[in-house]
C-alpha cells in the first residue's frame, strides 16, 4: 500500500506546543509527517532555518515517523518532490480559516492529487502563535510554557 505522507509547512519561528500537538495528532492519520520549513525571505526571522531544523529534530528525536526539511518555492511542488499527497495545517480561528481556505483551494487547483487536511487546534493552544512568542523573547520574558517540553530553547537563545 502507498505510504501516506503529509507535509506540515510553516515558518516555525519558533516551533510551539501548538505545532507539536498538530504533528502528534497527525501521526494517527499519516504514516510519515515532514515538518517543512518554508524559506520566506520577506519575513523577519528570530531563528535561522538551520536552528529551526535542529529544534524540530530535537523535539521529535524519539519519533522516527517525523522528519524535518527546509524548502523554497511552492508547497505543492515540494510535496510532489517527496511524494507527499497531504498537506497538514492547524486551524485556530476564523481568520486562520479564511486564509487557509484560499491557499488550500488554490493548492488544489494547482495539484488535484494533494489534499489539505485541517486539524482544529486544541482549546488550550488556540492563543499560541510564534510571532507573540518572538515578541516575548525580544522582551526577555519566559517562553517555556509555549515551547515543547523536550526542547531546550535557552540553548538556541544563547547561540
Ligand atoms: P505560517 O508562517 O504558515 O503561519 P506557522 O509556523 O505560524 O506558519 O504555522 C504553521 C501551521 O501551524 C499552520 O497551519 C498554523 O495554523 C499552525 N499553527 C500555528 N500555531 C498553532 C497553534 N497554536 N495550535 C495549532 N496549530 C497552530
mmCIF file of N, CA, C and O and ligand atoms in Angstrom, residues 8-14 16-19 22 43 88-92 96 99-100 119 121-122 125-130, ligand 1:
data_model
loop_
_atom_site.group_PDB
_atom_site.id
_atom_site.type_symbol
_atom_site.label_atom_id
_atom_site.label_comp_id
_atom_site.label_asym_id
_atom_site.label_seq_id
_atom_site.Cartn_x
_atom_site.Cartn_y
_atom_site.Cartn_z
ATOM 1 N N UNK A 8 3.828 19.164 6.715
ATOM 2 C CA UNK A 8 3.309 20.188 7.638
ATOM 3 C C UNK A 8 4.171 21.441 7.420
ATOM 4 O O UNK A 8 5.259 21.559 7.976
ATOM 5 N N UNK A 9 3.673 22.350 6.551
ATOM 6 C CA UNK A 9 4.501 23.502 6.193
ATOM 7 C C UNK A 9 4.278 24.692 7.129
ATOM 8 O O UNK A 9 3.187 24.872 7.663
ATOM 9 N N UNK A 10 5.310 25.488 7.302
ATOM 10 C CA UNK A 10 5.178 26.689 8.125
ATOM 11 C C UNK A 10 6.516 27.352 8.326
ATOM 12 O O UNK A 10 7.530 26.923 7.781
ATOM 13 N N UNK A 11 6.479 28.413 9.127
ATOM 14 C CA UNK A 11 7.726 29.121 9.439
ATOM 15 C C UNK A 11 8.380 28.510 10.687
ATOM 16 O O UNK A 11 9.604 28.460 10.792
ATOM 17 N N UNK A 12 7.551 28.156 11.651
ATOM 18 C CA UNK A 12 8.026 27.520 12.892
ATOM 19 C C UNK A 12 9.159 28.310 13.541
ATOM 20 O O UNK A 12 10.191 27.760 13.906
ATOM 21 N N UNK A 13 8.919 29.606 13.700
ATOM 22 C CA UNK A 13 9.972 30.507 14.194
ATOM 23 C C UNK A 13 9.561 31.139 15.515
ATOM 24 O O UNK A 13 9.201 32.320 15.539
ATOM 25 N N UNK A 14 9.552 30.395 16.633
ATOM 26 C CA UNK A 14 9.977 29.001 16.762
ATOM 27 C C UNK A 14 8.795 28.031 16.753
ATOM 28 O O UNK A 14 7.639 28.440 16.736
ATOM 29 N N UNK A 16 6.178 25.683 18.371
ATOM 30 C CA UNK A 16 5.483 25.836 19.658
ATOM 31 C C UNK A 16 4.770 24.547 20.067
ATOM 32 O O UNK A 16 4.695 23.595 19.284
ATOM 33 N N UNK A 17 4.192 24.580 21.264
ATOM 34 C CA UNK A 17 3.395 23.428 21.719
ATOM 35 C C UNK A 17 2.172 23.215 20.816
ATOM 36 O O UNK A 17 1.686 22.084 20.678
ATOM 37 N N UNK A 18 1.708 24.303 20.195
ATOM 38 C CA UNK A 18 0.579 24.179 19.260
ATOM 39 C C UNK A 18 0.969 23.367 18.031
ATOM 40 O O UNK A 18 0.244 22.460 17.610
ATOM 41 N N UNK A 19 2.144 23.685 17.467
ATOM 42 C CA UNK A 19 2.649 22.915 16.324
ATOM 43 C C UNK A 19 2.864 21.446 16.717
ATOM 44 O O UNK A 19 2.520 20.532 15.973
ATOM 45 N N UNK A 22 -0.327 19.454 16.793
ATOM 46 C CA UNK A 22 -0.854 19.121 15.452
ATOM 47 C C UNK A 22 -0.074 17.927 14.872
ATOM 48 O O UNK A 22 -0.659 16.991 14.314
ATOM 49 N N UNK A 43 9.935 37.589 5.497
ATOM 50 C CA UNK A 43 9.631 37.616 6.933
ATOM 51 C C UNK A 43 10.895 37.849 7.744
ATOM 52 O O UNK A 43 11.964 37.348 7.405
ATOM 53 N N UNK A 88 -0.771 19.130 5.852
ATOM 54 C CA UNK A 88 -1.404 19.211 7.178
ATOM 55 C C UNK A 88 -1.317 20.656 7.667
ATOM 56 O O UNK A 88 -0.249 21.285 7.592
ATOM 57 N N UNK A 89 -2.449 21.194 8.148
ATOM 58 C CA UNK A 89 -2.459 22.550 8.692
ATOM 59 C C UNK A 89 -3.313 22.594 9.945
ATOM 60 O O UNK A 89 -4.283 21.818 10.082
ATOM 61 N N UNK A 90 -2.987 23.505 10.834
ATOM 62 C CA UNK A 90 -3.791 23.696 12.038
ATOM 63 C C UNK A 90 -4.739 24.870 11.851
ATOM 64 O O UNK A 90 -4.404 25.832 11.165
ATOM 65 N N UNK A 91 -5.917 24.785 12.445
ATOM 66 C CA UNK A 91 -6.884 25.891 12.374
ATOM 67 C C UNK A 91 -7.178 26.402 13.767
ATOM 68 O O UNK A 91 -7.712 25.677 14.603
ATOM 69 N N UNK A 92 -6.839 27.661 14.007
ATOM 70 C CA UNK A 92 -7.084 28.253 15.318
ATOM 71 C C UNK A 92 -8.367 29.076 15.333
ATOM 72 O O UNK A 92 -9.208 28.926 16.199
ATOM 73 N N UNK A 96 -7.734 32.378 10.584
ATOM 74 C CA UNK A 96 -6.952 31.266 10.012
ATOM 75 C C UNK A 96 -7.757 30.615 8.896
ATOM 76 O O UNK A 96 -7.236 30.328 7.827
ATOM 77 N N UNK A 99 -7.829 32.550 5.526
ATOM 78 C CA UNK A 99 -6.510 32.495 4.910
ATOM 79 C C UNK A 99 -6.255 31.093 4.332
ATOM 80 O O UNK A 99 -5.866 30.933 3.176
ATOM 81 N N UNK A 100 -6.531 30.090 5.146
ATOM 82 C CA UNK A 100 -6.250 28.703 4.762
ATOM 83 C C UNK A 100 -7.159 28.232 3.631
ATOM 84 O O UNK A 100 -6.752 27.428 2.807
ATOM 85 N N UNK A 119 -6.621 20.272 11.085
ATOM 86 C CA UNK A 119 -6.984 19.835 12.430
ATOM 87 C C UNK A 119 -7.297 21.074 13.257
ATOM 88 O O UNK A 119 -6.543 22.056 13.228
ATOM 89 N N UNK A 121 -7.277 23.269 16.349
ATOM 90 C CA UNK A 121 -6.378 23.426 17.492
ATOM 91 C C UNK A 121 -7.066 22.992 18.777
ATOM 92 O O UNK A 121 -8.264 23.243 18.955
ATOM 93 N N UNK A 122 -6.320 22.372 19.676
ATOM 94 C CA UNK A 122 -6.911 22.095 20.984
ATOM 95 C C UNK A 122 -7.135 23.445 21.696
ATOM 96 O O UNK A 122 -6.401 24.408 21.469
ATOM 97 N N UNK A 125 -4.383 25.571 23.116
ATOM 98 C CA UNK A 125 -3.330 26.073 22.221
ATOM 99 C C UNK A 125 -3.800 27.170 21.277
ATOM 100 O O UNK A 125 -3.000 27.748 20.555
ATOM 101 N N UNK A 126 -5.095 27.455 21.313
ATOM 102 C CA UNK A 126 -5.645 28.418 20.354
ATOM 103 C C UNK A 126 -4.943 29.786 20.373
ATOM 104 O O UNK A 126 -4.698 30.362 19.317
ATOM 105 N N UNK A 127 -4.602 30.325 21.544
ATOM 106 C CA UNK A 127 -3.998 31.664 21.511
ATOM 107 C C UNK A 127 -2.515 31.675 21.163
ATOM 108 O O UNK A 127 -1.941 32.751 20.944
ATOM 109 N N UNK A 128 -1.886 30.517 21.105
ATOM 110 C CA UNK A 128 -0.427 30.489 20.971
ATOM 111 C C UNK A 128 0.000 30.714 19.526
ATOM 112 O O UNK A 128 -0.430 29.999 18.630
ATOM 113 N N UNK A 129 0.839 31.719 19.310
ATOM 114 C CA UNK A 129 1.401 31.880 17.973
ATOM 115 C C UNK A 129 2.845 32.335 18.036
ATOM 116 O O UNK A 129 3.277 33.013 18.968
ATOM 117 N N UNK A 130 3.584 31.938 17.012
ATOM 118 C CA UNK A 130 5.033 32.135 17.015
ATOM 119 C C UNK A 130 5.425 33.607 17.075
ATOM 120 O O UNK A 130 6.438 33.953 17.688
HETATM 121 P P1 LIG B 1 2.911 30.210 8.831
HETATM 122 O O1 LIG B 1 4.120 31.028 8.554
HETATM 123 O O2 LIG B 1 2.466 29.358 7.685
HETATM 124 O O3 LIG B 1 1.794 30.932 9.524
HETATM 125 P P2 LIG B 1 3.337 28.879 11.328
HETATM 126 O O4 LIG B 1 4.640 28.281 11.700
HETATM 127 O O5 LIG B 1 2.849 30.033 12.104
HETATM 128 O O6 LIG B 1 3.474 29.155 9.822
HETATM 129 O O7 LIG B 1 2.183 27.766 11.342
HETATM 130 C C1 LIG B 1 2.283 26.568 10.671
HETATM 131 C C2 LIG B 1 0.998 25.791 10.866
HETATM 132 O O8 LIG B 1 0.791 25.553 12.243
HETATM 133 C C3 LIG B 1 -0.259 26.491 10.386
HETATM 134 O O9 LIG B 1 -1.135 25.523 9.860
HETATM 135 C C4 LIG B 1 -0.845 27.068 11.627
HETATM 136 O O10 LIG B 1 -2.251 27.209 11.534
HETATM 137 C C5 LIG B 1 -0.482 26.008 12.625
HETATM 138 N N1 LIG B 1 -0.409 26.556 13.977
HETATM 139 C C6 LIG B 1 0.232 27.675 14.367
HETATM 140 N N2 LIG B 1 0.079 27.876 15.692
HETATM 141 C C7 LIG B 1 -0.713 26.875 16.142
HETATM 142 C C8 LIG B 1 -1.272 26.543 17.405
HETATM 143 N N3 LIG B 1 -1.061 27.291 18.475
HETATM 144 N N4 LIG B 1 -2.016 25.428 17.500
HETATM 145 C C9 LIG B 1 -2.247 24.669 16.401
HETATM 146 N N5 LIG B 1 -1.770 24.945 15.181
HETATM 147 C C10 LIG B 1 -1.012 26.026 15.044
#
